Amino acid sequence: MPERSFLSWPFFEDHHRDHAERLEAWCKTNLPVDHTDVDEACKSLVAKLGEAGWLMPTAVDPADPQPLDVRTLCITRETLARHDGLADFAFAMQGLGTGAISLFGTPEQRQWLDKTRRGKALSAFALSEPRSGSDVANMEMTATRDGDDYVLSGEKTWISNGGIADVYCVFARTGEAPGARGISAFVVPADTPGLTIAERIEVVAPHPLARLSFDNVRVPTSALIGKAGDGFKIAMSVLDVFRSTVGAAALGFARRALDETVSRVGGRQLFDAPLFDLQMVQGHVADMALDVDASALLIYRAAWTKDSGAPRVTREAAMAKLYATDRAQSVIDKAVQLHGGDGVRRGHIVESLYREIRALRIYEGASDVQKVVIARQVMGAG
Ligand code: COS
């Protein structure tokens, strides 16, 4: 039985606790799914999650746009990740891909949200480029104004849901000013002529990922999200919301690793006694539990702060993401060690957690970038 005492922390309201319990019950009967074909698995997960209503928190309701509830996003990611990494991925991308529309979109652009929240369309966030991942302000892709249109040219890479998304939120240089102040955000439907999948990218924990090519992709000015030149701030605002949720996914993986370890060390005999009788093992279990609880505190602090109306949670979100992903890696590594050969046996849950966790220290702002962000915030320079 997973540890649930954190749900009584004052960060939560009753509807969060109810959401967590109902989702847990749903996960037990519906997850994990077969991952053999990740594209099909993701599409069916989005349909399934949408049908059951779990995607509603990923984006605002176009008819009544209220702020996103970051605690619900975090609880959902944590719970899904504990049961199936791909289910967490499918959920998370519906939010990240539409985040800019939720926060800054027009009523017309928000019509996409009716579909993505019901699992009827998949979305993707297209920010990174071959020569600008961490250094967003250095992006090269251009969007040139041509009458009532913008024409997009360039490449995006490491795009999650690339190849299966129905709609992309794309960032490109519009040139109002150099650097960060000359970038804009656009809604680009996947079937827009000139937008192609240049490469599918395979990674250690498989999920749909691609490099996209934009060859004179023409979109109307109504595709512009927010104001021209505000794209960098829009991207950062979206990341402020979703970075804590990456920490929450890592927390879900770590909790699962801890649960598996508790069963393992309690049940396995070594030197005529349970493995747990060894003090060295007790030390590992204590470190793991401490890492899990400390991560949860940082994550739900960030989520609660945002939900309480803070305009920016850059520092809190960066701390939560940095700490929780880093510590989850350590928790899972210990779980592998305590499982012995089974820990690296292909198909074992602990082996898959070991592969799943690694990318979370890289995507949506690498750990090193989070340190830059935190330090600048501490110095009052961010
Ligand atoms: N919310 C709102 N505005 C923000 C912001 C935030 N979280 N962070 C920065 N800004 C604003 C700044 O206030 C500044 O505004 P002014 O021009 O009005 O002063 C502007 O944006 C530029 O900010 P800054 O000077 O900090 O830009 P940098 O290029 O130095 O930013 C970092 C550097 C590393 C912080 C940024 O590029 C970053 O977060 N990189 C990681 C990106 C990432 O996560 N990539 C993964 C892709 S998604 S899978």
mmCIF file with all atom_site columns, C-alpha atoms and ligand atoms in Angstrom, residues 96 125 127-128 133-137 158 180-181 232-233 236-237 239-240 243 312 314 362-366 369-370 372-373 376 381-382, ligand 1:
data_model
loop_
_atom_site.group_PDB
_atom_site.id
_atom_site.type_symbol
_atom_site.label_atom_id
_atom_site.label_alt_id
_atom_site.label_comp_id
_atom_site.label_asym_id
_atom_site.label_entity_id
_atom_site.label_seq_id
_atom_site.pdbx_PDB_ins_code
_atom_site.Cartn_x
_atom_site.Cartn_y
_atom_site.Cartn_z
_atom_site.occupancy
_atom_site.B_iso_or_equiv
_atom_site.pdbx_formal_charge
_atom_site.auth_seq_id
_atom_site.auth_comp_id
_atom_site.auth_asym_id
_atom_site.auth_atom_id
_atom_site.pdbx_PDB_model_num
ATOM   1  C CA  . LEU A 1 96  ? 2.786  21.312 -21.416 1.00 0.00 ? 96  LEU A CA  1
ATOM   2  C CA  . PHE A 1 125 ? 5.536  22.047 -26.840 1.00 0.00 ? 125 PHE A CA  1
ATOM   3  C CA  . LEU A 1 127 ? 10.824 25.092 -27.869 1.00 0.00 ? 127 LEU A CA  1
ATOM   4  C CA  . SER A 1 128 ? 14.237 23.356 -28.124 1.00 0.00 ? 128 SER A CA  1
ATOM   5  C CA  . GLY A 1 133 ? 18.246 23.786 -25.660 1.00 0.00 ? 133 GLY A CA  1
ATOM   6  C CA  . SER A 1 134 ? 19.157 25.401 -22.355 1.00 0.00 ? 134 SER A CA  1
ATOM   7  C CA  . ASP A 1 135 ? 19.855 28.784 -23.980 1.00 0.00 ? 135 ASP A CA  1
ATOM   8  C CA  . VAL A 1 136 ? 16.329 29.521 -25.178 1.00 0.00 ? 136 VAL A CA  1
ATOM   9  C CA  . ALA A 1 137 ? 17.042 33.173 -26.053 1.00 0.00 ? 137 ALA A CA  1
ATOM   10 C CA  . TRP A 1 158 ? 13.595 16.744 -28.699 1.00 0.00 ? 158 TRP A CA  1
ATOM   11 C CA  . ALA A 1 180 ? 14.884 36.984 -25.407 1.00 0.00 ? 180 ALA A CA  1
ATOM   12 C CA  . ARG A 1 181 ? 12.743 39.992 -26.391 1.00 0.00 ? 181 ARG A CA  1
ATOM   13 C CA  . PHE A 1 232 ? 10.309 33.990 -24.137 1.00 0.00 ? 232 PHE A CA  1
ATOM   14 C CA  . LYS A 1 233 ? 8.283  35.147 -21.138 1.00 0.00 ? 233 LYS A CA  1
ATOM   15 C CA  . MET A 1 236 ? 9.148  30.704 -18.980 1.00 0.00 ? 236 MET A CA  1
ATOM   16 C CA  . SER A 1 237 ? 5.665  31.190 -17.482 1.00 0.00 ? 237 SER A CA  1
ATOM   17 C CA  . LEU A 1 239 ? 7.730  26.204 -17.413 1.00 0.00 ? 239 LEU A CA  1
ATOM   18 C CA  . ASP A 1 240 ? 7.078  27.887 -14.046 1.00 0.00 ? 240 ASP A CA  1
ATOM   19 C CA  . ARG A 1 243 ? 8.485  22.319 -13.743 1.00 0.00 ? 243 ARG A CA  1
ATOM   20 C CA  . ARG A 1 312 ? 5.898  33.831 -10.316 1.00 0.00 ? 312 ARG A CA  1
ATOM   21 C CA  . THR A 1 314 ? 10.443 30.517 -10.559 1.00 0.00 ? 314 THR A CA  1
ATOM   22 C CA  . ILE A 1 362 ? 17.469 16.930 -18.441 1.00 0.00 ? 362 ILE A CA  1
ATOM   23 C CA  . TYR A 1 363 ? 14.121 17.941 -19.913 1.00 0.00 ? 363 TYR A CA  1
ATOM   24 C CA  . GLU A 1 364 ? 12.201 21.154 -19.059 1.00 0.00 ? 364 GLU A CA  1
ATOM   25 C CA  . GLY A 1 365 ? 15.455 22.708 -17.875 1.00 0.00 ? 365 GLY A CA  1
ATOM   26 C CA  . ALA A 1 366 ? 18.477 20.569 -17.009 1.00 0.00 ? 366 ALA A CA  1
ATOM   27 C CA  . VAL A 1 369 ? 20.093 25.298 -15.510 1.00 0.00 ? 369 VAL A CA  1
ATOM   28 C CA  . GLN A 1 370 ? 17.860 25.038 -12.436 1.00 0.00 ? 370 GLN A CA  1
ATOM   29 C CA  . VAL A 1 372 ? 21.458 29.037 -12.503 1.00 0.00 ? 372 VAL A CA  1
ATOM   30 C CA  . VAL A 1 373 ? 17.782 29.965 -12.121 1.00 0.00 ? 373 VAL A CA  1
ATOM   31 C CA  . ARG A 1 376 ? 19.743 34.342 -9.911  1.00 0.00 ? 376 ARG A CA  1
ATOM   32 C CA  . ALA A 1 381 ? 18.658 38.960 -10.636 1.00 0.00 ? 381 ALA A CA  1
ATOM   33 C CA  . GLY A 1 382 ? 16.154 36.596 -12.309 1.00 0.00 ? 382 GLY A CA  1
HETATM 34 N N1  . COS B 2 .   ? 8.518  34.183 -15.879 1.00 0.00 ? 1   COS B N1  1
HETATM 35 C C1  . COS B 2 .   ? 8.312  35.359 -16.519 1.00 0.00 ? 1   COS B C1  1
HETATM 36 N N2  . COS B 2 .   ? 9.323  36.084 -17.090 1.00 0.00 ? 1   COS B N2  1
HETATM 37 C C2  . COS B 2 .   ? 10.567 35.562 -17.016 1.00 0.00 ? 1   COS B C2  1
HETATM 38 C C3  . COS B 2 .   ? 10.853 34.349 -16.373 1.00 0.00 ? 1   COS B C3  1
HETATM 39 C C4  . COS B 2 .   ? 9.763  33.651 -15.782 1.00 0.00 ? 1   COS B C4  1
HETATM 40 N N3  . COS B 2 .   ? 9.959  32.493 -15.148 1.00 0.00 ? 1   COS B N3  1
HETATM 41 N N4  . COS B 2 .   ? 12.173 34.103 -16.452 1.00 0.00 ? 1   COS B N4  1
HETATM 42 C C5  . COS B 2 .   ? 12.714 35.130 -17.115 1.00 0.00 ? 1   COS B C5  1
HETATM 43 N N5  . COS B 2 .   ? 11.750 36.013 -17.454 1.00 0.00 ? 1   COS B N5  1
HETATM 44 C C6  . COS B 2 .   ? 11.926 37.280 -18.152 1.00 0.00 ? 1   COS B C6  1
HETATM 45 C C7  . COS B 2 .   ? 12.986 38.113 -17.439 1.00 0.00 ? 1   COS B C7  1
HETATM 46 O O1  . COS B 2 .   ? 12.402 38.866 -16.390 1.00 0.00 ? 1   COS B O1  1
HETATM 47 C C8  . COS B 2 .   ? 13.494 38.995 -18.563 1.00 0.00 ? 1   COS B C8  1
HETATM 48 O O2  . COS B 2 .   ? 12.559 40.041 -18.775 1.00 0.00 ? 1   COS B O2  1
HETATM 49 P P1  . COS B 2 .   ? 13.062 41.524 -19.192 1.00 0.00 ? 1   COS B P1  1
HETATM 50 O O3  . COS B 2 .   ? 13.696 41.364 -20.542 1.00 0.00 ? 1   COS B O3  1
HETATM 51 O O4  . COS B 2 .   ? 11.808 42.327 -19.220 1.00 0.00 ? 1   COS B O4  1
HETATM 52 O O5  . COS B 2 .   ? 14.051 41.931 -18.140 1.00 0.00 ? 1   COS B O5  1
HETATM 53 C C9  . COS B 2 .   ? 13.430 38.081 -19.773 1.00 0.00 ? 1   COS B C9  1
HETATM 54 O O6  . COS B 2 .   ? 12.455 37.059 -19.461 1.00 0.00 ? 1   COS B O6  1
HETATM 55 C C10 . COS B 2 .   ? 14.758 37.430 -20.086 1.00 0.00 ? 1   COS B C10 1
HETATM 56 O O7  . COS B 2 .   ? 15.182 36.738 -18.932 1.00 0.00 ? 1   COS B O7  1
HETATM 57 P P2  . COS B 2 .   ? 16.703 36.343 -18.696 1.00 0.00 ? 1   COS B P2  1
HETATM 58 O O8  . COS B 2 .   ? 17.587 37.536 -18.903 1.00 0.00 ? 1   COS B O8  1
HETATM 59 O O9  . COS B 2 .   ? 16.802 35.619 -17.389 1.00 0.00 ? 1   COS B O9  1
HETATM 60 O O10 . COS B 2 .   ? 16.980 35.337 -19.917 1.00 0.00 ? 1   COS B O10 1
HETATM 61 P P3  . COS B 2 .   ? 18.140 34.340 -20.141 1.00 0.00 ? 1   COS B P3  1
HETATM 62 O O11 . COS B 2 .   ? 18.306 34.113 -21.587 1.00 0.00 ? 1   COS B O11 1
HETATM 63 O O12 . COS B 2 .   ? 19.376 34.755 -19.391 1.00 0.00 ? 1   COS B O12 1
HETATM 64 O O13 . COS B 2 .   ? 17.510 33.014 -19.456 1.00 0.00 ? 1   COS B O13 1
HETATM 65 C C11 . COS B 2 .   ? 17.575 30.784 -18.560 1.00 0.00 ? 1   COS B C11 1
HETATM 66 C C12 . COS B 2 .   ? 18.312 31.994 -19.085 1.00 0.00 ? 1   COS B C12 1
HETATM 67 C C13 . COS B 2 .   ? 18.651 29.751 -18.329 1.00 0.00 ? 1   COS B C13 1
HETATM 68 C C14 . COS B 2 .   ? 16.879 31.085 -17.248 1.00 0.00 ? 1   COS B C14 1
HETATM 69 C C15 . COS B 2 .   ? 16.478 30.290 -19.552 1.00 0.00 ? 1   COS B C15 1
HETATM 70 O O14 . COS B 2 .   ? 17.003 30.278 -20.860 1.00 0.00 ? 1   COS B O14 1
HETATM 71 C C16 . COS B 2 .   ? 15.985 28.878 -19.228 1.00 0.00 ? 1   COS B C16 1
HETATM 72 O O15 . COS B 2 .   ? 15.138 28.677 -18.361 1.00 0.00 ? 1   COS B O15 1
HETATM 73 N N6  . COS B 2 .   ? 16.508 27.877 -19.960 1.00 0.00 ? 1   COS B N6  1
HETATM 74 C C17 . COS B 2 .   ? 16.050 26.492 -19.839 1.00 0.00 ? 1   COS B C17 1
HETATM 75 C C18 . COS B 2 .   ? 15.024 26.267 -20.869 1.00 0.00 ? 1   COS B C18 1
HETATM 76 C C19 . COS B 2 .   ? 14.415 24.920 -20.822 1.00 0.00 ? 1   COS B C19 1
HETATM 77 O O16 . COS B 2 .   ? 13.789 24.587 -19.849 1.00 0.00 ? 1   COS B O16 1
HETATM 78 N N7  . COS B 2 .   ? 14.585 24.174 -21.913 1.00 0.00 ? 1   COS B N7  1
HETATM 79 C C20 . COS B 2 .   ? 13.971 22.916 -22.049 1.00 0.00 ? 1   COS B C20 1
HETATM 80 C C21 . COS B 2 .   ? 12.940 23.010 -23.126 1.00 0.00 ? 1   COS B C21 1
HETATM 81 S S1  . COS B 2 .   ? 11.368 22.468 -22.659 1.00 0.00 ? 1   COS B S1  1
HETATM 82 S S2  . COS B 2 .   ? 11.486 20.541 -22.714 1.00 0.00 ? 1   COS B S2  1
#
